[in-house]
Short mmCIF file of C-alpha atoms and ligand atoms in Angstrom, two decimals:
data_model
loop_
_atom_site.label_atom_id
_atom_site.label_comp_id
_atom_site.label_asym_id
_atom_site.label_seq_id
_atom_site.Cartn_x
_atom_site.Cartn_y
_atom_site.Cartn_z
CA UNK A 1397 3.71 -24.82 -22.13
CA UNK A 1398 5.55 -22.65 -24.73
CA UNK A 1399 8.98 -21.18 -24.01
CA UNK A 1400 7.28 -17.68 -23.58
CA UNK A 1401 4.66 -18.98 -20.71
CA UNK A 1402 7.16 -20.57 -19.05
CA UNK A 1403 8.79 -17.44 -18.73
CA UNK A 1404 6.18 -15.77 -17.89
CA UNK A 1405 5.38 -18.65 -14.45
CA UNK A 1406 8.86 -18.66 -13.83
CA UNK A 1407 9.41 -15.10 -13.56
CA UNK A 1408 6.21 -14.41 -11.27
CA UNK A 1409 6.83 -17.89 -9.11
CA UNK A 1410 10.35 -16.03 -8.63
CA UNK A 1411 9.29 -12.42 -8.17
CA UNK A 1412 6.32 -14.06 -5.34
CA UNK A 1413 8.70 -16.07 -3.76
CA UNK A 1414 11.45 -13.40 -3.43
CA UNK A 1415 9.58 -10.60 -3.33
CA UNK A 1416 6.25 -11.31 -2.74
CA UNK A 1417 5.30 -14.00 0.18
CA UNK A 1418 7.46 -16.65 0.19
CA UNK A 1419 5.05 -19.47 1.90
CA UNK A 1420 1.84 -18.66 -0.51
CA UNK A 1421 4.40 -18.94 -3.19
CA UNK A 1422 5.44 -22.44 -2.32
CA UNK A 1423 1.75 -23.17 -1.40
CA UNK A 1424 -0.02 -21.73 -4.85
CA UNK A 1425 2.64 -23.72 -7.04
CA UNK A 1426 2.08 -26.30 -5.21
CA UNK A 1427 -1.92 -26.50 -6.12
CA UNK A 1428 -1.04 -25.64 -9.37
CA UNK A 1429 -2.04 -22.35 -9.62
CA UNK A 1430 -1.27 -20.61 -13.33
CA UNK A 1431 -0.56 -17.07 -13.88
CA UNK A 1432 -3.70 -14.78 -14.73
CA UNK A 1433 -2.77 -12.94 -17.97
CA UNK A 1434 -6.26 -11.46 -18.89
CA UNK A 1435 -10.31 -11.82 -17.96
CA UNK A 1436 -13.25 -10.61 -19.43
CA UNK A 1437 -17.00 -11.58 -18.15
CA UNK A 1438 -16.84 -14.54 -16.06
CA UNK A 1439 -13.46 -16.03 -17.68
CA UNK A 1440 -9.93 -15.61 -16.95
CA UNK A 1441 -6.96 -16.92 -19.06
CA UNK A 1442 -3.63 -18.13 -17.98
CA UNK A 1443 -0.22 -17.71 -19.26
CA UNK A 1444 -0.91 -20.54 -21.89
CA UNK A 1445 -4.17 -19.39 -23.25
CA UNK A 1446 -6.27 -21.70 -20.98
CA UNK A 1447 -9.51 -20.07 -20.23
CA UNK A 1448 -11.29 -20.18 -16.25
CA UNK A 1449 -14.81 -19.58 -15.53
CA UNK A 1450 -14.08 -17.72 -12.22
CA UNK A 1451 -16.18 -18.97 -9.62
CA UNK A 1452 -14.10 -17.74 -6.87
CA UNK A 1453 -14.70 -14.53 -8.57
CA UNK A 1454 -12.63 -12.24 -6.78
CA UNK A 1455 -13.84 -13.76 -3.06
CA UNK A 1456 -17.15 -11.28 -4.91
CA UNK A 1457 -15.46 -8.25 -6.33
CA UNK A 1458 -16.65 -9.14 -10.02
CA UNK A 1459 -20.69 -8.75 -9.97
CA UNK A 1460 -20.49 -7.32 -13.26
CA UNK A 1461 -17.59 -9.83 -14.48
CA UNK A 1462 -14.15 -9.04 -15.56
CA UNK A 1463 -13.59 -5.69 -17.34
CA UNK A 1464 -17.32 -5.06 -18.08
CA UNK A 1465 -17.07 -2.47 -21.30
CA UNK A 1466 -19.58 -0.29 -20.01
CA UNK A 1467 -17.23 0.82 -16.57
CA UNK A 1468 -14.15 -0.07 -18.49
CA UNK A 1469 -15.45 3.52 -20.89
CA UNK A 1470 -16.77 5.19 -18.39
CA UNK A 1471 -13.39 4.99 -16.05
CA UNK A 1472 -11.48 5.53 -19.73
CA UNK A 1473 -13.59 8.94 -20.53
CA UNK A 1474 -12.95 9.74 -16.55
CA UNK A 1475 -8.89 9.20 -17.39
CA UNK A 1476 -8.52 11.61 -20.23
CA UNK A 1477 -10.51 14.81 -17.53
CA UNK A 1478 -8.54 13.90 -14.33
CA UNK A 1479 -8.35 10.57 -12.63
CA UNK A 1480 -7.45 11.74 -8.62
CA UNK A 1481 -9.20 14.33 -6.70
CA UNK A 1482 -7.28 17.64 -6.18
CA UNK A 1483 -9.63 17.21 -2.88
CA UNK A 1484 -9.87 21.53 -2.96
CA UNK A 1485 -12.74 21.52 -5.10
CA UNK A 1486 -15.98 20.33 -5.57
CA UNK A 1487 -15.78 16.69 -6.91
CA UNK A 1488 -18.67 16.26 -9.51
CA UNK A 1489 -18.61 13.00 -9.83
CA UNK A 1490 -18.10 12.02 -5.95
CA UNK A 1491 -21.27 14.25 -5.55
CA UNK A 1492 -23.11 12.22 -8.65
CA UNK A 1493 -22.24 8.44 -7.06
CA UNK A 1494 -23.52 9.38 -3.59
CA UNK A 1495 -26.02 10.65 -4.97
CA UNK A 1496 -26.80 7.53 -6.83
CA UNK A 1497 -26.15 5.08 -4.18
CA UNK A 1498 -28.66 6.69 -1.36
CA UNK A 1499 -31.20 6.36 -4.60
CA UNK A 1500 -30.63 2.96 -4.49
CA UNK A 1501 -29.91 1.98 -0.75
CA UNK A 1502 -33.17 1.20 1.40
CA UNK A 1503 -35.01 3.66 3.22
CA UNK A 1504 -33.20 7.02 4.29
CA UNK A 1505 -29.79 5.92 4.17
CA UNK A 1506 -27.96 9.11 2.65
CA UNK A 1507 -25.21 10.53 3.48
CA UNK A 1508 -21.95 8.39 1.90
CA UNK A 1509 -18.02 8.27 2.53
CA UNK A 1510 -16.16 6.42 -0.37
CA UNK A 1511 -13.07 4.86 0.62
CA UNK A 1512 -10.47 2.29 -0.86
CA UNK A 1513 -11.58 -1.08 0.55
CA UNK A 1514 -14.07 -3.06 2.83
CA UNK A 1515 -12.12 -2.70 5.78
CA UNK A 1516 -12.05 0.97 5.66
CA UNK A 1517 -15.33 1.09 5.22
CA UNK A 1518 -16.20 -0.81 8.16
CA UNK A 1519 -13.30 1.52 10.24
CA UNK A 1520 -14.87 4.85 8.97
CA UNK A 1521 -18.49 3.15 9.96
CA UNK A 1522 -17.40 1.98 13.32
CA UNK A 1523 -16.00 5.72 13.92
CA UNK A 1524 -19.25 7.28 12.89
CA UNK A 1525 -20.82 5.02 15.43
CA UNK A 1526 -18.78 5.91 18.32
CA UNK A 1527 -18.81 9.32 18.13
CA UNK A 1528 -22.50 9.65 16.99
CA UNK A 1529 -23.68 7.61 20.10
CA UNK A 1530 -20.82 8.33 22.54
CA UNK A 1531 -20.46 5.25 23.41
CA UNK A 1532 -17.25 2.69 23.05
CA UNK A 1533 -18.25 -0.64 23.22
CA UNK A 1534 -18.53 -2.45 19.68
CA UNK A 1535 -20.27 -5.84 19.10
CA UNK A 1536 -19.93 -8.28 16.11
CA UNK A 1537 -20.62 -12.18 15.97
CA UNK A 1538 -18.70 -15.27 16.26
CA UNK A 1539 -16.81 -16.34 12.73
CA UNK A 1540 -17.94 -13.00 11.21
CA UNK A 1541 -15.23 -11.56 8.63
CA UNK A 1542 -14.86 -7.44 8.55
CA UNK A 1543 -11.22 -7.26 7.35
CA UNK A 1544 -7.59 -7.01 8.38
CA UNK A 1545 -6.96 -3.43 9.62
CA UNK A 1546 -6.84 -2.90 13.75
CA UNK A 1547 -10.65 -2.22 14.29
CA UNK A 1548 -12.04 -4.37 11.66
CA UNK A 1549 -9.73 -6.90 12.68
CA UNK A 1550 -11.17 -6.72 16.37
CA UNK A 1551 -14.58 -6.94 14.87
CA UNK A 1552 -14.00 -9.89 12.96
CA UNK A 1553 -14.60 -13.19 14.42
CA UNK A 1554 -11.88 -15.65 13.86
CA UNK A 1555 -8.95 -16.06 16.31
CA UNK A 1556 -6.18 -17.39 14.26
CA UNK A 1557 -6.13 -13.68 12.39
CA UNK A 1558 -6.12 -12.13 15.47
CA UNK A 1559 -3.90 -13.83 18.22
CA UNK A 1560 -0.78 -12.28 17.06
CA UNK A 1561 -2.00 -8.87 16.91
CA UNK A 1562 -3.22 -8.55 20.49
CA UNK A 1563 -4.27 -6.04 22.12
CA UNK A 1564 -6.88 -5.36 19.56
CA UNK A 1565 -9.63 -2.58 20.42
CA UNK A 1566 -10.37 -2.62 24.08
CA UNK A 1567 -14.43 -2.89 24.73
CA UNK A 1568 -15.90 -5.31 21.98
CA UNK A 1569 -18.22 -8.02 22.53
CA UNK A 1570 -19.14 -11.14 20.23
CA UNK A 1571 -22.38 -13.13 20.04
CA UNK A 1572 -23.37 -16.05 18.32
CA UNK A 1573 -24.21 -15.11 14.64
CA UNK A 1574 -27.95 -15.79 13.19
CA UNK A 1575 -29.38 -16.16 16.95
CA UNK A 1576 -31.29 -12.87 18.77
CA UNK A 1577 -31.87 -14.03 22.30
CA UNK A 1578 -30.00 -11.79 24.66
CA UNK A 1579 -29.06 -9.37 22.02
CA UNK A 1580 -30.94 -6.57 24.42
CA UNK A 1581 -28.54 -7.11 27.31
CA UNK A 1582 -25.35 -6.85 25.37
CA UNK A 1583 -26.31 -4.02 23.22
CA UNK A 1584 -27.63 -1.82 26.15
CA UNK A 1585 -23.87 -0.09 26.15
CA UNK A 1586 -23.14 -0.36 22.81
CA UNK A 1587 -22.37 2.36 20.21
CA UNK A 1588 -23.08 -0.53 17.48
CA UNK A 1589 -24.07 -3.91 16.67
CA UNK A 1590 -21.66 -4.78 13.08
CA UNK A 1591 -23.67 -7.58 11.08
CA UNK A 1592 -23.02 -9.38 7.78
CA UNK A 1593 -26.85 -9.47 6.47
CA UNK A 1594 -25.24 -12.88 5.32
CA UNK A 1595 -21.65 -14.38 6.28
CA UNK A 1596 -19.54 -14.56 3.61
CA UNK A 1597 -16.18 -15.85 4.86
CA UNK A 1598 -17.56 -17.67 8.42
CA UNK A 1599 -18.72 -20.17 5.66
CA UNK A 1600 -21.79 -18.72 4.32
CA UNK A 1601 -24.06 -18.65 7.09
CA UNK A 1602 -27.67 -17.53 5.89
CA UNK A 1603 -29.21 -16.72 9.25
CA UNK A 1604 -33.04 -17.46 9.87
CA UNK A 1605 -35.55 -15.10 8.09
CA UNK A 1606 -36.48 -13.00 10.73
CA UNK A 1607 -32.84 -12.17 12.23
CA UNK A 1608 -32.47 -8.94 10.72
CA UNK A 1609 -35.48 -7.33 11.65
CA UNK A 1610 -34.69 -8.86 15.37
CA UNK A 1611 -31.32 -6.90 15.19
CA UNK A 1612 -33.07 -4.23 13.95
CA UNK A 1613 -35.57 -4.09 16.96
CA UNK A 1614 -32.83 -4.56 19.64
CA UNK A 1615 -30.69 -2.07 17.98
CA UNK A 1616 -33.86 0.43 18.56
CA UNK A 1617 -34.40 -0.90 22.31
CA UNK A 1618 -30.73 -0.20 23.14
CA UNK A 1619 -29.92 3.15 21.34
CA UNK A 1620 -27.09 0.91 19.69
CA UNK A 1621 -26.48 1.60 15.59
CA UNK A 1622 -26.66 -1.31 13.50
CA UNK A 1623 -24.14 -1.71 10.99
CA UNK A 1624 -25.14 -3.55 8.62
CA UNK A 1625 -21.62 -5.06 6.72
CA UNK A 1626 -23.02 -5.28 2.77
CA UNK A 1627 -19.22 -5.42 1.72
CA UNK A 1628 -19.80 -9.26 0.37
CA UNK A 1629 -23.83 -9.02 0.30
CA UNK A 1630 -24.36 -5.69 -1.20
CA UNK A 1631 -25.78 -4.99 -4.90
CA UNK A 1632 -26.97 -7.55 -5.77
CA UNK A 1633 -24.71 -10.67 -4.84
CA UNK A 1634 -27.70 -12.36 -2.69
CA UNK A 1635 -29.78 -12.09 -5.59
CA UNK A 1636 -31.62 -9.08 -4.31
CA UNK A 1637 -29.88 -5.57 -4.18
CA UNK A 1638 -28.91 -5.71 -0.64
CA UNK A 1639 -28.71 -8.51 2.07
CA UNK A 1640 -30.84 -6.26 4.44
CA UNK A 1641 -34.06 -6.34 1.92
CA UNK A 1642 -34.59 -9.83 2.64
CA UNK A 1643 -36.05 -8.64 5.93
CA UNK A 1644 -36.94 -5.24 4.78
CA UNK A 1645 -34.91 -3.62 7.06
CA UNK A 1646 -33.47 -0.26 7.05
CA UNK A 1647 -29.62 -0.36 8.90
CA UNK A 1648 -28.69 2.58 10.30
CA UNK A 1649 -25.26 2.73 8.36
CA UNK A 1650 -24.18 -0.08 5.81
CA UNK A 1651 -20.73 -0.41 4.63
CA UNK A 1652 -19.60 -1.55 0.37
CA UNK A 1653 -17.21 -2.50 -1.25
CA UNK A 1654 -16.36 -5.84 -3.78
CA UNK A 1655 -18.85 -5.04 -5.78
CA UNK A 1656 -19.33 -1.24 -5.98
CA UNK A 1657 -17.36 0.06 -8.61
CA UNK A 1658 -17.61 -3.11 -10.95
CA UNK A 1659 -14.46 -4.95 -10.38
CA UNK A 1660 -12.58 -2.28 -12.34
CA UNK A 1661 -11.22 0.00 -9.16
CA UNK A 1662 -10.79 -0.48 -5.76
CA UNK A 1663 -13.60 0.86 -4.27
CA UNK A 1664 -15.52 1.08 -0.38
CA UNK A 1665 -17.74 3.20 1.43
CA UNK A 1666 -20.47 3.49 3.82
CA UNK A 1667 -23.77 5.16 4.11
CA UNK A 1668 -25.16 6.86 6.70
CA UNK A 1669 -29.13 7.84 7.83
CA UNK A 1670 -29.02 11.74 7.87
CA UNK A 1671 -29.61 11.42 11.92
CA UNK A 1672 -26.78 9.74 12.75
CA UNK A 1673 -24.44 11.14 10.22
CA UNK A 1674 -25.27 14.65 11.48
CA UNK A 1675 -24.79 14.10 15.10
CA UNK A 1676 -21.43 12.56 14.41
CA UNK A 1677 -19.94 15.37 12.04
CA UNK A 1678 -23.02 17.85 11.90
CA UNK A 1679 -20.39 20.15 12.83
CA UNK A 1680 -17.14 18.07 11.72
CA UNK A 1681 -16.60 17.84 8.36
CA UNK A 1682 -13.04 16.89 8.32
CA UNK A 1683 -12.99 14.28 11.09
CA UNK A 1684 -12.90 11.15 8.79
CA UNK A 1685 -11.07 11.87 5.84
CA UNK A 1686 -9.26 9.88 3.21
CA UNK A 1687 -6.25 10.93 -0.01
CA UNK A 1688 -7.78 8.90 -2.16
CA UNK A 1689 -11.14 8.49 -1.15
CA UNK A 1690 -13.63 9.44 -3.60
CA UNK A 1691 -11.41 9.80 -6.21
CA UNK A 1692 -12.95 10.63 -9.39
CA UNK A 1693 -12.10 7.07 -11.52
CA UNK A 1694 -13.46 5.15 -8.75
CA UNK A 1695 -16.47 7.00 -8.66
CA UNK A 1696 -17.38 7.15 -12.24
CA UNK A 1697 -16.59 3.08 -12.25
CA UNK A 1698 -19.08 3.00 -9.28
CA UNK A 1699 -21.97 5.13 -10.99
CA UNK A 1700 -21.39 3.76 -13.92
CA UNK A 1701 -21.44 -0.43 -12.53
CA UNK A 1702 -24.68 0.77 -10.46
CA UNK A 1703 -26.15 1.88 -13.89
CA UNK A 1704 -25.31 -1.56 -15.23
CA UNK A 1705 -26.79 -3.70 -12.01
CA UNK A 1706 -29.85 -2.00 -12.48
CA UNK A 1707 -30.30 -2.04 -16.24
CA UNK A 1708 -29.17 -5.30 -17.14
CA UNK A 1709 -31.47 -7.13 -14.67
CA UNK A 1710 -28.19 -8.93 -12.74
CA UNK A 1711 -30.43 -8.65 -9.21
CA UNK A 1712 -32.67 -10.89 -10.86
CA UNK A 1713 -30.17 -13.23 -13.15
CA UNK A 1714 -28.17 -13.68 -9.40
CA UNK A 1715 -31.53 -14.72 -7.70
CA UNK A 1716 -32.43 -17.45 -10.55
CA UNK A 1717 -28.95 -18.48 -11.46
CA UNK A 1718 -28.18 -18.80 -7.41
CA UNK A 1719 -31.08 -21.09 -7.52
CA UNK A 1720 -30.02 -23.16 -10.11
CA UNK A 1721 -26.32 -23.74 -8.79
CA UNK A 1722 -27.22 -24.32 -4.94
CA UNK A 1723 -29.66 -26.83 -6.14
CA UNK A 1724 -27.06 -28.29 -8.07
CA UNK A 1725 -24.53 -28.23 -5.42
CA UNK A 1726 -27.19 -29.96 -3.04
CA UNK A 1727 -27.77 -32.65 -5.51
CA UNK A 1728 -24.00 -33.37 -5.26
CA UNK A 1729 -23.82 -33.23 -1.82
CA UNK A 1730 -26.30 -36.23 -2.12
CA UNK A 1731 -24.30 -37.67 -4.21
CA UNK A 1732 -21.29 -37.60 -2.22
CA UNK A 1733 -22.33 -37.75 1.39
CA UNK A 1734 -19.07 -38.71 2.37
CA UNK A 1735 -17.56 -35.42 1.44
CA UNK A 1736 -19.99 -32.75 1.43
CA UNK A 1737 -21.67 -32.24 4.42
CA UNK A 1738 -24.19 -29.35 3.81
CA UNK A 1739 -24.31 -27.08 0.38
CA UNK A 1740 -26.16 -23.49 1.17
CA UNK A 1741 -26.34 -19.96 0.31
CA UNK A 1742 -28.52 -17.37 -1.40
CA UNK A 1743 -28.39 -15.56 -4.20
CA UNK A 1744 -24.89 -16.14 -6.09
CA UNK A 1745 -23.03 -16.22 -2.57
CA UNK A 1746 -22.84 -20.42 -2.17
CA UNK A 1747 -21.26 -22.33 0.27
CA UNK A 1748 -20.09 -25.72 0.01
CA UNK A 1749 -19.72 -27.41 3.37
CA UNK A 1750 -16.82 -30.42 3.18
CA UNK A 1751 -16.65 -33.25 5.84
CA UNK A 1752 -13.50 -32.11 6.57
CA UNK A 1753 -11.45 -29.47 5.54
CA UNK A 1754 -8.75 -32.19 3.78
CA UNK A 1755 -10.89 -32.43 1.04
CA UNK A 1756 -10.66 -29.32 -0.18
CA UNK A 1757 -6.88 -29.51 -1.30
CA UNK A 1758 -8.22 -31.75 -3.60
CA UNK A 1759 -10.81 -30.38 -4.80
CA UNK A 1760 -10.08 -26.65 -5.93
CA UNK A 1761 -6.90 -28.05 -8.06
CA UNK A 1762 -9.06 -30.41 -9.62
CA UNK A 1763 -11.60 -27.98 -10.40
CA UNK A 1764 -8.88 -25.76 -11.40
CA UNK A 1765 -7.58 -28.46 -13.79
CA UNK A 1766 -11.32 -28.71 -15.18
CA UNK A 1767 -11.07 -25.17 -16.13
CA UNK A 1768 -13.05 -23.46 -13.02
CA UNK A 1769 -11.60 -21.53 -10.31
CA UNK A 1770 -12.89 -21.95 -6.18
CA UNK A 1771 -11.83 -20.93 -3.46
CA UNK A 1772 -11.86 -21.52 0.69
CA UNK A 1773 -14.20 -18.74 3.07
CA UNK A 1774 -11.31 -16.89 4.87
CA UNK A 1775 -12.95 -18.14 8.49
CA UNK A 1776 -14.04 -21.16 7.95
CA UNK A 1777 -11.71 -23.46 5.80
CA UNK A 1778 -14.24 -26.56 5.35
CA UNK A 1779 -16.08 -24.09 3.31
CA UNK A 1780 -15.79 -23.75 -0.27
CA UNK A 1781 -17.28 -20.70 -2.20
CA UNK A 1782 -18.76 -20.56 -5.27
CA UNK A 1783 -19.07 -16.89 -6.04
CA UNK A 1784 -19.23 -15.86 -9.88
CA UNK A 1785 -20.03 -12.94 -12.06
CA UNK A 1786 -23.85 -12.23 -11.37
CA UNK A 1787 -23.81 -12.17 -15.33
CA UNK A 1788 -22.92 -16.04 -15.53
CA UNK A 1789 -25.47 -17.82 -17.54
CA UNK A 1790 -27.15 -21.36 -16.67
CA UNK A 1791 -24.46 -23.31 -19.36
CA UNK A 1792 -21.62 -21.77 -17.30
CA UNK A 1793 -23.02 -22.84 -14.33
CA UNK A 1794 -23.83 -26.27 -15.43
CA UNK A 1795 -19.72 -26.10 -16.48
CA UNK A 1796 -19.10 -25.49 -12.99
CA UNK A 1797 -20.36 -28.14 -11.40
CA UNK A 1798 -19.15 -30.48 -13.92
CA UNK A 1799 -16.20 -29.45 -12.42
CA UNK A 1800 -17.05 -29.48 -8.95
CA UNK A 1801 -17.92 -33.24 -9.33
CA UNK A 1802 -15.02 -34.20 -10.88
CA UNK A 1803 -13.47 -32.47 -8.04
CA UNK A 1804 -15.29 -34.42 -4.91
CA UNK A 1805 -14.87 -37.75 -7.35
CA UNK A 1806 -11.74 -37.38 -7.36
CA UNK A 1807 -11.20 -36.04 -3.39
CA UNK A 1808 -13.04 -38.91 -2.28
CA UNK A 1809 -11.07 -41.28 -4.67
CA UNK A 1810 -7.79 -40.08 -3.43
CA UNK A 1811 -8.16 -39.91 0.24
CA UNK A 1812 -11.53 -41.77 1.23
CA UNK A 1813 -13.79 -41.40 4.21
CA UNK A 1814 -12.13 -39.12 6.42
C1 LIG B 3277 -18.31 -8.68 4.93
C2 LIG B 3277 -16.94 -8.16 4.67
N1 LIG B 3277 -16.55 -7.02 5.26
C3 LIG B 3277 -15.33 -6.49 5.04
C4 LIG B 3277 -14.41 -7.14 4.23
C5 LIG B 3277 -13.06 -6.55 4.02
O1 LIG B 3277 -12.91 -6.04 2.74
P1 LIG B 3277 -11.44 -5.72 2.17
O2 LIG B 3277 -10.77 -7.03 1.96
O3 LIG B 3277 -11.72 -4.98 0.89
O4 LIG B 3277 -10.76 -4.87 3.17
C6 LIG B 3277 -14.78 -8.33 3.60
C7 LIG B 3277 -13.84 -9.05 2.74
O5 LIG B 3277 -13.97 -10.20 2.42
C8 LIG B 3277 -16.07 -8.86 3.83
O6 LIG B 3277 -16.47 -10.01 3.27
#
């Protein structure tokens, strides 16, 4: 390492483990982690020059890869008119990317709230919900992943993220993800049933063609709203524009995020069917509100990644490349039986099942060493995710699982059957 990128580690090592989170500190230099200096399409390079293909891709922000040129101008050109919303006005572009999106979401979802992140997303969804049904109670399934603020939180599925914060919302139920039976009876009070058309985090859990439409059915049976979560699953990632198409079903709200403005700016939102929108805020238009919301950068870097998504085929480059590296990840797990129990997915959203979860500190450093970056599902730490750029090409993807052999070689070398 030269003198400068030494520097450069020792400084952020310092700055994290002062300043920043002491134990992830400890635990990132301990795995080896570098420093990320700069990225551009599916690569990112470290404080010596060493270049990554990112397969953990931003746990999916980076559908369009790192810095793609076309958002990169558009937020640039935004920049030089006026880059927050002076919210007293009429916000042109705001107006333009809803606009957009309920062009390109299924059915007559229309009316859309832009936010700052997945979780607020799902928190302005779940509001809608309540107040548009007046009804409390919220349900969500086992191991699903919604994010860290109060209601998400209470949503989500895993207990370990949500023991210490207890008590969470009162009146939410969980059911087993991917599995319909009984959904009637549970649903019959609800104001919503939140669903991850695929879950990301709980370890990549494709449910059973078939599920959706069975939510979707129940949902109209009960008077409950389904919320469909497209945060991870939306444009594009499954290798069809949303998660919900692959049962043609129309949600009646569906929350975004990761993907929506292109990996450039932090970007959420949900949209709403007209119905339900108006008989939540028909006659409240500042009820759910947000500063930064719909801020006019985030919204020409949203328009301007949807314009990209659609023009540059990457639906249909995430479908066939997603083919190509969960076959490839199923012929390893053949190969290595002893360490991968189950490789699955869809789309460019794959799941790597270990054995055990021991494996896996082995196996993202040595991938990492190989030049690829992986990482665990948030809920379910056996599971690794490979989630790149839907613009990766077949050779990078070959790359990758170079890597990710080397990886369960060398996992299964170091620490044998476990
Ligand atoms: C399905 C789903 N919903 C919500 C979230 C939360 O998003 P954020 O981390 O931007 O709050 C995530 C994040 O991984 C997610 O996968």
């Amino acid at each position: 390492m030269s003198d400068a990128a030494q520097r450069l580690y020792d400084e952020t090592y310092e700055n994290y483990r002062q300043f920043v989170n002491p134990p992830l500190a400890r635990v990132m230099k301990l795995s080896g982690s570098p420093v990320e200096v700069r990225a551009r399409g599916c690569t990112i390079w470290d404080q010596n020059g060493k270049a990554y293909l990112d397969f953990a891709g931003g746990y999916g922000v980076f559908t369009l890869g790192h810095s793609h040129p076309a958002v990169v101008a558009a937020v640039k050109a935004q920049l030089e008119l006026m880059s927050l919303s002076g919210k007293t006005m009429f916000n042109v572009m705001l107006g333009r990317v809803s606009r957009r999106l309920a062009e390109l979401a299924p059915g007559d979802l229309q009316i859309s709230f832009f936010a700052n992140s997945g979780a607020e997303a799902v928190e302005g969804a779940v509001k809608l919900a309540r107040v548009a049904t007046k009804r409390a109670k919220i349900v969500g399934t086992h191991d699903a992943y919604h994010g860290k603020t109060l209601g998400a939180l209470s949503i989500s599925g895993r207990e370990y993220f949500k023991s210490e914060y207890r008590p969470l919302l009162s009146d939410v139920a969980h059911v087993p993800y991917g599995d319909a039976t009984g959904l009637d009876e549970v649903l019959r009070d609800a104001a919503a049933f939140v669903v991850e058309p695929v879950q990301g985090e709980g370890g990549v859990n494709v449910p059973p063609l078939g599920y959706l439409r069975a939510v979707r059915d129940a949902c109209d049976r009960t008077g409950a709203l389904f919320i469909a979560d497209e945060v991870q699953t939306g444009l594009g990632r499954c290798g069809m524009l949303f998660g919900c198409d692959r049962d043609g079903v129309v949600p009646d709200v569906m929350t975004l995020a990761k993907g929506l403005s292109g990996g450039v700016i932090p970007v959420g939102a949900f949209i709403a069917r007209p119905s339900v929108w108006h008989a939540a805020y028909g006659k409240h238009p500042v009820m759910h509100t947000s500063t930064f919301g719909g801020s006019e950068i985030a919204c020409a870097a949203a328009l301007a990644a949807m314009e990209v998504l659609v023009a540059d085929g990457l639906v249909e480059n995430a479908r066939v490349r997603g083919e190509q590296l969960l076959a490839g990840a199923r012929a390893l797990g053949e190969k290595y039986p002893g360490v991968v129990r189950e490789a699955r997915g869809l789309g460019l959203l794959v799941g790597v099942e270990l054995t055990s979860e021991g494996y896996g500190g082995w196996i993202i450093p040595e991938m990492v060493k190989h030049g690829v970056t992986a990482a665990w599902t948030l809920n379910m730490q056996r599971v690794i995710r490979l989630e790149p750029p839907l613009v990766v090409t077949a050779e990078e993807i070959d790359r990758a699982l170079a890597a990710l052999e080397a990886g369960l070689a060398t996992a299964y070398e170091k620490l044998g059957p476990l």
